[in-house]
Structures are given as structure tokens and as C-alpha cells.
Coordinates of N, CA and C and ligand atoms in Angstrom, one line a residue:
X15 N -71.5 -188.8 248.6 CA -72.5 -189.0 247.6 C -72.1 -188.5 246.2
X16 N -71.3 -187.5 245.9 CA -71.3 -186.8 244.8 C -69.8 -187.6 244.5
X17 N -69.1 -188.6 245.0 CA -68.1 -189.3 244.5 C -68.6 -190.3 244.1
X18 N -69.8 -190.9 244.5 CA -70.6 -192.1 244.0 C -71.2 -191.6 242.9
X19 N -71.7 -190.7 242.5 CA -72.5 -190.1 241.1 C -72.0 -189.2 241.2
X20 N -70.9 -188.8 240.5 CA -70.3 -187.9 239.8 C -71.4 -186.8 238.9
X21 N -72.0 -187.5 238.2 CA -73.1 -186.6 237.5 C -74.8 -186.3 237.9
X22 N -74.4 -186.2 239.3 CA -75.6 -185.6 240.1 C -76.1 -184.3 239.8
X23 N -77.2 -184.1 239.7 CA -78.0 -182.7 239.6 C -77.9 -182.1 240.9
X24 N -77.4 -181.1 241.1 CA -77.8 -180.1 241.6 C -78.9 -178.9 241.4
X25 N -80.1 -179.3 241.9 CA -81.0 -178.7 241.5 C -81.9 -177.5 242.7
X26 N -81.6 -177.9 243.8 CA -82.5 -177.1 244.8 C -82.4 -175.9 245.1
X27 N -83.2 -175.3 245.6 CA -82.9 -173.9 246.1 C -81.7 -173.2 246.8
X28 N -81.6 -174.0 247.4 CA -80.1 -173.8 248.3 C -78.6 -174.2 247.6
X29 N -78.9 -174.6 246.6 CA -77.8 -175.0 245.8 C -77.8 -174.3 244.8
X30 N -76.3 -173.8 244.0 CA -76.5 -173.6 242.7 C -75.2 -174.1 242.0
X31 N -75.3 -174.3 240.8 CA -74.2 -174.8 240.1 C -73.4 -174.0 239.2
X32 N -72.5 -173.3 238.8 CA -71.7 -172.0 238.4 C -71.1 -172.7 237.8
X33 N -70.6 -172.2 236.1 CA -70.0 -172.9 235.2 C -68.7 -171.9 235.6
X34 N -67.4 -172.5 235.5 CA -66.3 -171.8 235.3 C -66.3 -170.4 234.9
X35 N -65.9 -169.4 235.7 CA -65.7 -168.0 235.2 C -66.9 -167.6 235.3
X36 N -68.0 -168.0 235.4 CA -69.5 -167.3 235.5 C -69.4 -167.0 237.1
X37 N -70.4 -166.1 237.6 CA -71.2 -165.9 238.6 C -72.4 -166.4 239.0
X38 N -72.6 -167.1 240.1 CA -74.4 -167.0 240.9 C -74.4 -166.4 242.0
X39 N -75.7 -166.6 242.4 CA -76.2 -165.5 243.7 C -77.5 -167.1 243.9
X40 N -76.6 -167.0 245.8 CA -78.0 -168.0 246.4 C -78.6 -167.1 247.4
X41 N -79.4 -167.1 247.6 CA -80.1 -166.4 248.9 C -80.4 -167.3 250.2
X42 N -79.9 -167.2 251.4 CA -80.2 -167.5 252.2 C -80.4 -166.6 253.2
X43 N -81.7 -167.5 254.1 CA -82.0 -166.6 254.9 C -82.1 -167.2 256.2
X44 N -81.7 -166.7 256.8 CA -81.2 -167.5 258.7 C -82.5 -167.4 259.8
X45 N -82.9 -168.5 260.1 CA -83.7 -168.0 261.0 C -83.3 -168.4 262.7
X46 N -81.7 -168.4 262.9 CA -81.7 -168.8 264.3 C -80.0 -168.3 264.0
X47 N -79.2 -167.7 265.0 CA -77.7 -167.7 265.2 C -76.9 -168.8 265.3
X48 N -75.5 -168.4 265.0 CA -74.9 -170.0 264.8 C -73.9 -169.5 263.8
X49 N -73.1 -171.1 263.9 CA -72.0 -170.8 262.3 C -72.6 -172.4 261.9
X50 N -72.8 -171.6 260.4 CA -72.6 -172.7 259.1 C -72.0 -172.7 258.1
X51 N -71.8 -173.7 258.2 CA -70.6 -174.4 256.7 C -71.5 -174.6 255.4
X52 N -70.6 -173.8 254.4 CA -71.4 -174.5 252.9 C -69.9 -174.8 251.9
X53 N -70.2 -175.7 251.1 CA -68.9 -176.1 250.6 C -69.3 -176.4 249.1
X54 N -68.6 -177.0 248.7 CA -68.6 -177.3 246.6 C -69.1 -178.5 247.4
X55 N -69.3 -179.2 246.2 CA -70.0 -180.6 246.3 C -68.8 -181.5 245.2
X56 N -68.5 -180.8 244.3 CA -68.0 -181.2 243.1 C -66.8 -182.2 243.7
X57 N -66.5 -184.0 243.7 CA -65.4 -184.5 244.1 C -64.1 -183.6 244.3
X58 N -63.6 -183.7 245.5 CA -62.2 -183.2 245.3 C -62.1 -181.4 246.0
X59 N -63.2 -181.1 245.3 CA -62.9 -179.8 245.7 C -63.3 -179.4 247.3
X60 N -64.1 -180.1 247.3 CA -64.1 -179.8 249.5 C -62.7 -180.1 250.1
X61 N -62.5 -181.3 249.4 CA -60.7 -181.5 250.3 C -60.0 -180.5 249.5
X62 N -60.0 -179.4 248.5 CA -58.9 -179.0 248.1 C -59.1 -177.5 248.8
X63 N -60.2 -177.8 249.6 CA -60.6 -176.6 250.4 C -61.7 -175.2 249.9
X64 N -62.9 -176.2 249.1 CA -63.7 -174.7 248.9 C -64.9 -175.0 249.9
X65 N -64.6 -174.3 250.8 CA -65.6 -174.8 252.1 C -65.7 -173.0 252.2
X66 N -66.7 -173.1 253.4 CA -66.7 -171.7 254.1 C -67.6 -171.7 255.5
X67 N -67.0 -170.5 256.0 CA -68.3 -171.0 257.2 C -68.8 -169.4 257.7
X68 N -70.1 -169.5 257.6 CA -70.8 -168.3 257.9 C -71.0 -167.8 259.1
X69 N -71.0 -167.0 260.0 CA -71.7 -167.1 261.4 C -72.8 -165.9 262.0
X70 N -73.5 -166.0 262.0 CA -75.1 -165.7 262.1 C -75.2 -165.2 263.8
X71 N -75.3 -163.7 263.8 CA -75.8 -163.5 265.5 C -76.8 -163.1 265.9
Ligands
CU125 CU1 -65.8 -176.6 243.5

């Protein structure tokens, strides 16, 4: 999606957008155990590996 519109908003709660060199803070809160993946959106950067994966017990 975000290679098709490059200049997509990132707007939602679960998302945030960090300018270079800045910091954010998302809050999430789990309601069941498991591993989840959250990754950049930004073209390029998921294959260049900014992924992660959380795991919840
Ligand atoms: Cu990125």
C-alpha cells in the first residue's frame, strides 16, 4: 500500500510517524498472549529490516 501512495498519512492511534533523529512513544495494550510483528511502513524500510516482533504471555 505505502509503495502505491508514497505520501500516505499515517494517522491512527497505533501508528506514529517520527521525523529523523526525533523520538515517539505508542502505547499498546495486549489483550490476549502471542507474538506480534510491527514494522516501518515507509517503502523500503521493512525489507531493509525495521520490523520487530513482540511476544505477550
Ligand atoms: Cu523506517
Amino acid at each position: 500500500m505505502m509503495k502505491k501512495h508514497p505520501g500516505m498519512e499515517h494517522d491512527e492511534p497505533y501508528m506514529a510517524h517520527v521525523d529523523p533523529g526525533k523520538k515517539g512513544t505508542i502505547v499498546w495494550t495486549f489483550n490476549r498472549a502471542g507474538s506480534f510483528e510491527f514494522a516501518c511502513l515507509i517503502p523500503g524500510h521493512f525489507e531493509a529490516g525495521m520490523i520487530g516482533r513482540i511476544t505477550v504471555q
